[in-house]
Coordinates of C-alpha atoms in Angstrom, one line a residue:
M1 CA 0.0 -0.1 0.2
T2 CA 1.3 3.4 -1.0
E3 CA 1.2 6.4 1.4
I4 CA -1.6 8.0 -0.4
E5 CA -3.4 4.7 -0.4
L6 CA -3.0 4.7 3.2
L7 CA -4.3 8.1 3.6
Q8 CA -7.4 7.3 1.4
S9 CA -8.1 4.3 3.5
L10 CA -7.8 6.3 6.7
N11 CA -10.2 9.0 5.2
T12 CA -12.7 6.3 4.1
R13 CA -12.9 5.0 7.4
I14 CA -13.4 8.2 9.0
I15 CA -16.4 9.0 6.6
E16 CA -17.8 5.7 7.7
I17 CA -17.5 6.7 11.3
Y18 CA -19.4 10.0 10.4
N19 CA -22.3 8.1 9.2
E20 CA -22.2 5.3 11.8
Q21 CA -22.4 7.8 14.6
N22 CA -24.4 10.3 12.7
L23 CA -21.9 13.0 13.3
L24 CA -22.5 16.2 11.3
P25 CA -21.0 19.7 10.8
I26 CA -23.0 22.8 10.7
T27 CA -23.5 22.5 6.8
G28 CA -24.6 18.9 6.8
N29 CA -23.2 16.1 4.7
D30 CA -25.0 16.4 1.7
G31 CA -22.7 19.1 0.0
K32 CA -25.8 21.7 -0.1
M33 CA -24.2 23.9 2.7
N34 CA -27.6 24.1 4.4
L35 CA -28.0 24.6 8.0
Q36 CA -30.1 22.0 10.3
N37 CA -33.1 24.5 9.7
G38 CA -32.9 23.8 6.0
R39 CA -31.7 27.3 5.3
P40 CA -28.4 27.8 3.1
L41 CA -25.7 29.3 5.3
L42 CA -24.0 31.5 2.9
S43 CA -27.0 33.4 1.5
W44 CA -29.0 33.5 4.8
S45 CA -25.9 34.7 6.6
N46 CA -24.9 37.4 4.0
S47 CA -28.8 38.7 4.1
I48 CA -28.2 39.2 7.8
T49 CA -24.8 40.6 8.1
R50 CA -24.8 42.9 5.2
H51 CA -27.4 45.1 6.9
R52 CA -24.7 45.5 9.8
N53 CA -22.0 46.7 7.6
C54 CA -24.5 49.1 5.9
A55 CA -25.1 50.5 9.5
F56 CA -21.5 50.7 10.2
R57 CA -19.6 51.6 6.8
T58 CA -16.5 53.2 8.5
T59 CA -16.1 49.8 10.4
P60 CA -16.8 47.1 8.0
V61 CA -16.5 43.3 9.2
N62 CA -15.4 40.8 6.7
Y63 CA -18.2 38.3 7.4
Q64 CA -17.1 36.0 4.4
H65 CA -14.1 35.2 6.3
L66 CA -15.9 34.8 9.6
I67 CA -18.5 32.5 8.1
D68 CA -15.9 30.5 6.4
D69 CA -13.8 30.2 9.5
L70 CA -16.8 28.8 11.4
T71 CA -17.6 26.3 8.7
F72 CA -13.9 25.1 8.7
I73 CA -13.7 24.8 12.6
S74 CA -17.0 22.9 12.5
D75 CA -15.4 20.6 10.1
E76 CA -12.4 20.3 12.2
L77 CA -14.4 19.3 15.1
L78 CA -16.2 16.9 13.3
Y79 CA -13.0 15.2 11.9
F80 CA -11.2 15.0 15.2
T81 CA -14.2 13.8 17.1
A82 CA -14.4 11.1 14.5
H83 CA -10.9 10.0 15.4
L84 CA -12.1 9.7 19.1
F85 CA -14.5 7.1 18.0
L86 CA -11.9 5.5 15.8
Y87 CA -9.4 5.0 18.6
R88 CA -11.8 4.2 21.7
P89 CA -12.4 0.5 21.2
H90 CA -8.8 0.1 21.1
I91 CA -7.4 2.1 24.1
N92 CA -6.1 0.6 27.3
D93 CA -8.6 0.2 30.2
P94 CA -7.6 -0.4 33.8
L95 CA -10.5 -2.7 34.2
K96 CA -9.7 -4.8 31.4
D97 CA -5.9 -4.7 32.3
A98 CA -6.4 -5.5 35.9
F99 CA -4.1 -8.2 37.4
A100 CA -3.4 -9.9 40.8
T101 CA -0.3 -9.6 42.7
P102 CA 1.3 -12.5 44.5
S103 CA -0.5 -11.5 47.7
G104 CA -3.8 -11.6 45.9
T105 CA -4.3 -7.8 45.6
I106 CA -6.2 -6.6 42.5
V107 CA -4.4 -3.9 40.7
Y108 CA -6.1 -1.5 38.1
P109 CA -3.0 -0.3 36.1
V110 CA -2.2 2.6 34.2
F111 CA -0.8 1.1 30.6
T112 CA -1.1 3.2 27.5
N113 CA -0.7 1.9 24.1
F114 CA -0.4 3.8 21.0
A115 CA -4.2 3.9 20.4
G116 CA -4.6 5.4 24.0
K117 CA -1.9 8.0 23.3
R118 CA -3.6 9.1 20.0
Y119 CA -7.0 9.2 21.9
E120 CA -5.6 11.5 24.4
M121 CA -3.9 13.8 21.8
Y122 CA -7.2 14.2 19.7
L123 CA -9.1 14.8 23.0
N124 CA -7.2 18.0 23.7
V125 CA -7.6 19.0 20.0
C126 CA -11.3 18.7 20.3
Y127 CA -11.4 20.9 23.5
E128 CA -9.6 23.6 21.4
K129 CA -12.0 23.2 18.3
A130 CA -14.9 23.6 20.5
Y131 CA -13.6 26.6 22.1
N132 CA -12.5 28.0 18.7
F133 CA -15.9 27.5 17.5
W134 CA -17.9 29.5 20.0
D135 CA -15.2 32.1 20.4
R136 CA -16.1 32.8 16.4
I137 CA -19.7 32.9 17.4
G138 CA -18.9 35.3 20.2
D139 CA -17.0 37.6 17.5
L140 CA -20.0 37.3 15.3
I141 CA -22.6 38.6 17.7
A142 CA -20.3 41.1 19.3
S143 CA -19.9 42.6 15.8
F144 CA -23.4 43.8 15.7
F145 CA -22.9 45.8 18.9
P146 CA -19.5 47.6 18.2
A147 CA -20.0 50.1 21.0
D148 CA -20.8 47.7 23.7
F149 CA -17.7 45.3 22.9
P150 CA -14.8 47.7 21.9
G151 CA -12.1 45.7 23.2
N152 CA -11.2 42.0 23.4
I153 CA -14.2 39.5 22.7
Y154 CA -15.1 36.6 25.0
F155 CA -17.9 34.6 24.2
I156 CA -19.3 34.1 27.8
S157 CA -18.9 37.7 28.5
V158 CA -20.8 38.7 25.3
I159 CA -23.7 36.4 26.0
K160 CA -24.1 37.5 29.6
K161 CA -24.1 41.1 28.8
L162 CA -26.6 40.9 26.2
K163 CA -28.7 38.6 28.4
T164 CA -29.5 41.7 30.4
I165 CA -30.8 43.4 27.2
Y166 CA -32.5 40.7 25.4
S167 CA -33.7 38.3 28.1
G168 CA -36.9 36.7 26.8
N169 CA -35.6 36.3 23.4
S170 CA -35.8 32.5 22.9
D171 CA -32.4 32.5 20.8
L172 CA -30.4 34.5 23.0
D173 CA -32.0 32.7 26.1
W174 CA -31.0 29.4 24.5
L175 CA -27.5 30.7 24.2
D176 CA -27.3 31.8 27.7
D177 CA -28.5 28.5 28.9
F178 CA -25.7 26.8 26.8
V179 CA -23.1 29.3 28.4
T180 CA -24.3 28.5 31.9
N181 CA -24.7 24.7 31.6
V182 CA -22.2 23.4 29.2
F183 CA -19.7 26.0 27.9
T184 CA -18.4 27.3 31.1
D185 CA -17.3 23.6 32.2
Y186 CA -15.9 23.0 28.8
N187 CA -14.0 26.2 29.0
E188 CA -12.7 25.7 32.3
T189 CA -11.3 22.3 31.3
R190 CA -9.9 23.7 28.2
K191 CA -7.9 26.5 30.2
K192 CA -6.7 23.9 32.6
S193 CA -5.4 21.8 29.8
V194 CA -3.8 24.7 28.1
H195 CA -2.2 26.5 31.1
T196 CA -2.0 24.0 33.9
I197 CA -2.2 20.3 33.0
T198 CA -3.7 18.1 30.1
Q199 CA -6.7 15.7 30.5
R200 CA -4.2 13.0 29.8
T201 CA -1.9 13.8 32.7
E202 CA -4.5 14.6 35.2
N203 CA -6.3 11.3 34.4
K204 CA -3.0 9.4 34.4
W205 CA -2.2 10.5 37.9
K206 CA -5.6 10.2 39.4
Q207 CA -5.8 6.6 38.2
L208 CA -2.2 6.0 39.5
G209 CA -3.6 7.3 43.1
Q210 CA -6.3 4.6 42.9
V211 CA -5.0 1.5 41.4
G212 CA -6.3 -0.6 44.2
D213 CA -10.0 0.8 44.0
E214 CA -12.1 -1.0 41.6
Q215 CA -15.1 1.6 42.0
K216 CA -13.0 4.7 41.5
S217 CA -11.1 3.1 38.4
R218 CA -14.5 2.2 36.9
E219 CA -15.7 5.7 37.3
L220 CA -12.7 7.2 35.6
S221 CA -12.7 4.7 33.0
E222 CA -16.4 5.4 32.1
E223 CA -15.5 9.1 32.0
I224 CA -12.6 8.5 29.6
L225 CA -14.5 6.1 27.3
G226 CA -17.4 8.9 27.2
Y227 CA -15.5 11.7 25.7
P228 CA -16.4 10.8 21.9
D229 CA -20.1 10.8 22.9
E230 CA -19.4 14.0 24.7
F231 CA -18.0 15.8 21.8
K232 CA -20.8 14.3 19.4
K233 CA -23.2 16.2 21.6
M234 CA -21.0 19.3 21.3
L235 CA -21.3 19.1 17.5
D236 CA -25.1 18.9 17.7
L237 CA -24.9 22.0 20.1
C238 CA -22.8 23.8 17.5
N239 CA -25.2 23.0 14.5
E240 CA -28.1 24.4 16.8
G241 CA -25.9 27.4 18.0
I242 CA -25.2 28.8 14.4
V243 CA -28.9 28.7 13.6
R244 CA -29.9 30.5 17.0
T245 CA -27.2 33.0 16.4
L246 CA -28.3 33.9 13.0
D247 CA -31.8 34.1 14.2
F248 CA -31.0 36.3 16.9
L249 CA -29.0 38.5 14.6
E250 CA -31.9 38.8 12.3
F251 CA -33.8 40.0 15.4
V252 CA -31.1 42.5 16.2
N253 CA -31.3 44.0 12.6
K254 CA -35.1 44.9 13.1
D255 CA -34.6 46.0 16.8
K256 CA -31.6 48.3 15.9
G257 CA -33.0 49.4 12.6
Y258 CA -29.9 48.2 10.6
Q259 CA -31.1 48.2 7.0
C260 CA -29.3 48.5 3.8
T261 CA -31.1 51.0 1.3
Q262 CA -30.6 48.9 -1.5

Protein backbone atom coordinates (compact mmCIF):
# COMPACT_ATOMS: atom_id res chain seq x y z
CA MET A 1 0.00 0.00 0.00
CA THR A 2 1.39 3.38 -0.98
CA GLU A 3 1.31 6.33 1.40
CA ILE A 4 -1.53 8.05 -0.48
CA GLU A 5 -3.51 4.79 -0.47
CA LEU A 6 -3.01 4.59 3.27
CA LEU A 7 -4.28 8.14 3.69
CA GLN A 8 -7.26 7.42 1.45
CA SER A 9 -8.05 4.31 3.47
CA LEU A 10 -7.99 6.30 6.70
CA ASN A 11 -10.19 8.98 5.16
CA THR A 12 -12.68 6.33 4.03
CA ARG A 13 -12.84 4.93 7.55
CA ILE A 14 -13.38 8.40 9.04
CA ILE A 15 -16.29 9.02 6.66
CA GLU A 16 -17.75 5.65 7.68
CA ILE A 17 -17.60 6.78 11.30
CA TYR A 18 -19.42 10.00 10.38
CA ASN A 19 -22.26 7.86 9.06
CA GLU A 20 -22.18 5.23 11.81
CA GLN A 21 -22.29 7.83 14.58
CA ASN A 22 -24.45 10.36 12.70
CA LEU A 23 -21.79 13.05 13.12
CA LEU A 24 -22.64 16.24 11.26
CA PRO A 25 -20.95 19.61 10.77
CA ILE A 26 -22.98 22.82 10.69
CA THR A 27 -23.51 22.51 6.92
CA GLY A 28 -24.66 18.89 6.90
CA ASN A 29 -23.20 16.03 4.88
CA ASP A 30 -24.96 16.36 1.52
CA GLY A 31 -22.78 19.12 0.06
CA LYS A 32 -25.62 21.65 -0.11
CA MET A 33 -24.22 23.88 2.67
CA ASN A 34 -27.61 24.03 4.39
CA LEU A 35 -27.99 24.49 8.14
CA GLN A 36 -30.07 22.09 10.22
CA ASN A 37 -33.13 24.35 9.75
CA GLY A 38 -32.82 23.87 5.98
CA ARG A 39 -31.63 27.39 5.23
CA PRO A 40 -28.49 27.89 3.10
CA LEU A 41 -25.69 29.15 5.33
CA LEU A 42 -24.00 31.47 2.86
CA SER A 43 -26.99 33.32 1.45
CA TRP A 44 -28.87 33.47 4.75
CA SER A 45 -25.90 34.77 6.73
CA ASN A 46 -25.15 37.33 4.01
CA SER A 47 -28.74 38.56 4.05
CA ILE A 48 -28.28 39.28 7.77
CA THR A 49 -24.72 40.56 8.03
CA ARG A 50 -24.90 42.95 5.07
CA HIS A 51 -27.31 45.16 7.00
CA ARG A 52 -24.85 45.45 9.88
CA ASN A 53 -22.13 46.63 7.51
CA CYS A 54 -24.51 49.16 5.96
CA ALA A 55 -25.13 50.54 9.45
CA PHE A 56 -21.41 50.78 10.25
CA ARG A 57 -19.77 51.63 6.94
CA THR A 58 -16.59 52.97 8.55
CA THR A 59 -15.96 49.76 10.49
CA PRO A 60 -16.93 46.93 8.13
CA VAL A 61 -16.47 43.32 9.17
CA ASN A 62 -15.37 40.66 6.70
CA TYR A 63 -18.23 38.26 7.31
CA GLN A 64 -17.21 36.02 4.42
CA HIS A 65 -14.04 35.21 6.32
CA LEU A 66 -15.88 34.77 9.61
CA ILE A 67 -18.54 32.43 8.22
CA ASP A 68 -15.91 30.50 6.28
CA ASP A 69 -13.91 30.11 9.47
CA LEU A 70 -16.94 28.86 11.41
CA THR A 71 -17.57 26.30 8.67
CA PHE A 72 -13.97 25.09 8.70
CA ILE A 73 -13.77 24.87 12.49
CA SER A 74 -16.99 22.86 12.53
CA ASP A 75 -15.42 20.48 10.01
CA GLU A 76 -12.33 20.23 12.22
CA LEU A 77 -14.38 19.34 15.30
CA LEU A 78 -16.25 16.75 13.24
CA TYR A 79 -13.00 15.20 11.98
CA PHE A 80 -11.24 15.05 15.33
CA THR A 81 -14.34 13.73 17.11
CA ALA A 82 -14.45 10.90 14.57
CA HIS A 83 -10.88 10.06 15.55
CA LEU A 84 -11.98 9.68 19.17
CA PHE A 85 -14.54 7.12 18.01
CA LEU A 86 -11.87 5.47 15.83
CA TYR A 87 -9.41 4.92 18.67
CA ARG A 88 -11.82 4.32 21.58
CA PRO A 89 -12.32 0.54 21.09
CA HIS A 90 -8.56 0.00 21.14
CA ILE A 91 -7.35 2.04 24.12
CA ASN A 92 -6.10 0.52 27.36
CA ASP A 93 -8.64 0.16 30.15
CA PRO A 94 -7.54 -0.40 33.79
CA LEU A 95 -10.49 -2.75 34.32
CA LYS A 96 -9.51 -4.95 31.37
CA ASP A 97 -5.81 -4.74 32.26
CA ALA A 98 -6.34 -5.61 35.93
CA PHE A 99 -4.10 -8.27 37.46
CA ALA A 100 -3.53 -9.89 40.84
CA THR A 101 -0.30 -9.51 42.78
CA PRO A 102 1.30 -12.55 44.48
CA SER A 103 -0.47 -11.50 47.67
CA GLY A 104 -3.84 -11.53 45.92
CA THR A 105 -4.34 -7.78 45.65
CA ILE A 106 -6.12 -6.69 42.47
CA VAL A 107 -4.35 -3.85 40.69
CA TYR A 108 -6.00 -1.63 38.07
CA PRO A 109 -2.90 -0.34 36.25
CA VAL A 110 -2.16 2.55 33.96
CA PHE A 111 -0.95 1.19 30.64
CA THR A 112 -0.96 3.28 27.49
CA ASN A 113 -0.79 1.77 24.03
CA PHE A 114 -0.43 3.82 20.85
CA ALA A 115 -4.22 3.99 20.38
CA GLY A 116 -4.65 5.35 23.89
CA LYS A 117 -2.01 8.01 23.35
CA ARG A 118 -3.55 9.13 20.06
CA TYR A 119 -6.97 9.19 21.75
CA GLU A 120 -5.61 11.53 24.43
CA MET A 121 -3.98 13.77 21.81
CA TYR A 122 -7.18 14.15 19.80
CA LEU A 123 -9.11 14.84 23.00
CA ASN A 124 -7.04 17.96 23.65
CA VAL A 125 -7.61 19.09 20.07
CA CYS A 126 -11.38 18.62 20.41
CA TYR A 127 -11.48 20.92 23.43
CA GLU A 128 -9.58 23.54 21.45
CA LYS A 129 -11.85 23.24 18.41
CA ALA A 130 -15.01 23.56 20.52
CA TYR A 131 -13.57 26.71 22.08
CA ASN A 132 -12.55 28.08 18.66
CA PHE A 133 -16.06 27.62 17.30
CA TRP A 134 -17.83 29.43 20.12
CA ASP A 135 -15.15 32.10 20.20
CA ARG A 136 -16.02 32.93 16.57
CA ILE A 137 -19.72 32.91 17.46
CA GLY A 138 -18.89 35.50 20.12
CA ASP A 139 -17.07 37.59 17.52
CA LEU A 140 -20.04 37.36 15.15
CA ILE A 141 -22.57 38.45 17.75
CA ALA A 142 -20.40 41.19 19.27
CA SER A 143 -19.80 42.73 15.83
CA PHE A 144 -23.44 43.85 15.80
CA PHE A 145 -22.81 45.85 18.99
CA PRO A 146 -19.48 47.64 18.32
CA ALA A 147 -20.04 50.29 20.99
CA ASP A 148 -20.74 47.65 23.65
CA PHE A 149 -17.73 45.44 22.88
CA PRO A 150 -14.82 47.69 21.82
CA GLY A 151 -11.98 45.53 23.16
CA ASN A 152 -11.18 41.84 23.37
CA ILE A 153 -14.19 39.63 22.73
CA TYR A 154 -15.06 36.68 24.97
CA PHE A 155 -18.06 34.53 24.11
CA ILE A 156 -19.23 34.12 27.70
CA SER A 157 -19.07 37.83 28.53
CA VAL A 158 -20.83 38.75 25.27
CA ILE A 159 -23.78 36.47 26.00
CA LYS A 160 -24.03 37.46 29.66
CA LYS A 161 -24.05 41.18 28.84
CA LEU A 162 -26.65 40.82 26.10
CA LYS A 163 -28.79 38.67 28.39
CA THR A 164 -29.46 41.77 30.50
CA ILE A 165 -30.84 43.50 27.40
CA TYR A 166 -32.51 40.72 25.43
CA SER A 167 -33.83 38.41 28.15
CA GLY A 168 -36.95 36.78 26.78
CA ASN A 169 -35.60 36.40 23.26
CA SER A 170 -35.75 32.63 22.78
CA ASP A 171 -32.53 32.44 20.76
CA LEU A 172 -30.48 34.54 23.17
CA ASP A 173 -32.01 32.59 26.07
CA TRP A 174 -30.84 29.36 24.41
CA LEU A 175 -27.31 30.73 24.03
CA ASP A 176 -27.30 31.89 27.66
CA ASP A 177 -28.47 28.47 28.84
CA PHE A 178 -25.72 26.84 26.79
CA VAL A 179 -23.10 29.15 28.30
CA THR A 180 -24.31 28.49 31.83
CA ASN A 181 -24.88 24.74 31.68
CA VAL A 182 -22.36 23.51 29.11
CA PHE A 183 -19.75 25.90 27.78
CA THR A 184 -18.44 27.28 31.07
CA ASP A 185 -17.36 23.81 32.22
CA TYR A 186 -15.86 23.02 28.80
CA ASN A 187 -13.89 26.23 28.88
CA GLU A 188 -12.55 25.58 32.38
CA THR A 189 -11.30 22.18 31.24
CA ARG A 190 -9.76 23.74 28.13
CA LYS A 191 -8.02 26.48 30.11
CA LYS A 192 -6.65 23.94 32.57
CA SER A 193 -5.40 21.79 29.71
CA VAL A 194 -3.72 24.76 27.99
CA HIS A 195 -2.29 26.52 31.02
CA THR A 196 -1.93 23.92 33.79
CA ILE A 197 -2.31 20.22 33.05
CA THR A 198 -3.70 18.17 30.16
CA GLN A 199 -6.61 15.77 30.57
CA ARG A 200 -4.23 12.92 29.81
CA THR A 201 -1.79 13.76 32.60
CA GLU A 202 -4.54 14.52 35.10
CA ASN A 203 -6.34 11.24 34.36
CA LYS A 204 -3.12 9.24 34.45
CA TRP A 205 -2.11 10.46 37.88
CA LYS A 206 -5.63 10.20 39.21
CA GLN A 207 -5.64 6.52 38.28
CA LEU A 208 -2.15 5.98 39.69
CA GLY A 209 -3.54 7.18 43.01
CA GLN A 210 -6.38 4.66 42.97
CA VAL A 211 -4.93 1.52 41.37
CA GLY A 212 -6.38 -0.63 44.15
CA ASP A 213 -9.89 0.82 44.03
CA GLU A 214 -12.18 -0.93 41.55
CA GLN A 215 -15.09 1.49 41.91
CA LYS A 216 -13.02 4.63 41.40
CA SER A 217 -11.17 2.98 38.51
CA ARG A 218 -14.49 2.10 36.91
CA GLU A 219 -15.82 5.65 37.29
CA LEU A 220 -12.71 7.19 35.71
CA SER A 221 -12.68 4.62 32.91
CA GLU A 222 -16.32 5.38 32.07
CA GLU A 223 -15.52 9.10 32.00
CA ILE A 224 -12.60 8.56 29.64
CA LEU A 225 -14.58 6.26 27.34
CA GLY A 226 -17.39 8.82 27.26
CA TYR A 227 -15.37 11.59 25.59
CA PRO A 228 -16.43 10.77 22.00
CA ASP A 229 -20.11 10.91 22.92
CA GLU A 230 -19.51 14.17 24.77
CA PHE A 231 -18.08 15.80 21.66
CA LYS A 232 -20.80 14.32 19.48
CA LYS A 233 -23.22 16.25 21.69
CA MET A 234 -21.04 19.34 21.27
CA LEU A 235 -21.28 19.01 17.49
CA ASP A 236 -25.06 18.91 17.79
CA LEU A 237 -24.97 22.01 19.98
CA CYS A 238 -22.78 23.81 17.43
CA ASN A 239 -25.28 22.93 14.72
CA GLU A 240 -28.13 24.42 16.70
CA GLY A 241 -26.00 27.29 17.99
CA ILE A 242 -25.23 28.75 14.57
CA VAL A 243 -28.95 28.75 13.72
CA ARG A 244 -29.82 30.37 17.04
CA THR A 245 -27.13 32.98 16.48
CA LEU A 246 -28.30 33.96 13.02
CA ASP A 247 -31.94 34.03 14.15
CA PHE A 248 -30.93 36.34 17.01
CA LEU A 249 -28.94 38.64 14.72
CA GLU A 250 -31.86 38.81 12.32
CA PHE A 251 -33.91 40.06 15.27
CA VAL A 252 -31.17 42.55 16.20
CA ASN A 253 -31.29 44.03 12.70
CA LYS A 254 -34.97 44.80 13.19
CA ASP A 255 -34.52 45.95 16.79
CA LYS A 256 -31.63 48.30 15.94
CA GLY A 257 -32.98 49.39 12.57
CA TYR A 258 -29.96 48.10 10.64
CA GLN A 259 -31.07 48.24 7.02
CA CYS A 260 -29.34 48.66 3.69
CA THR A 261 -31.12 51.09 1.41
CA GLN A 262 -30.62 48.89 -1.61
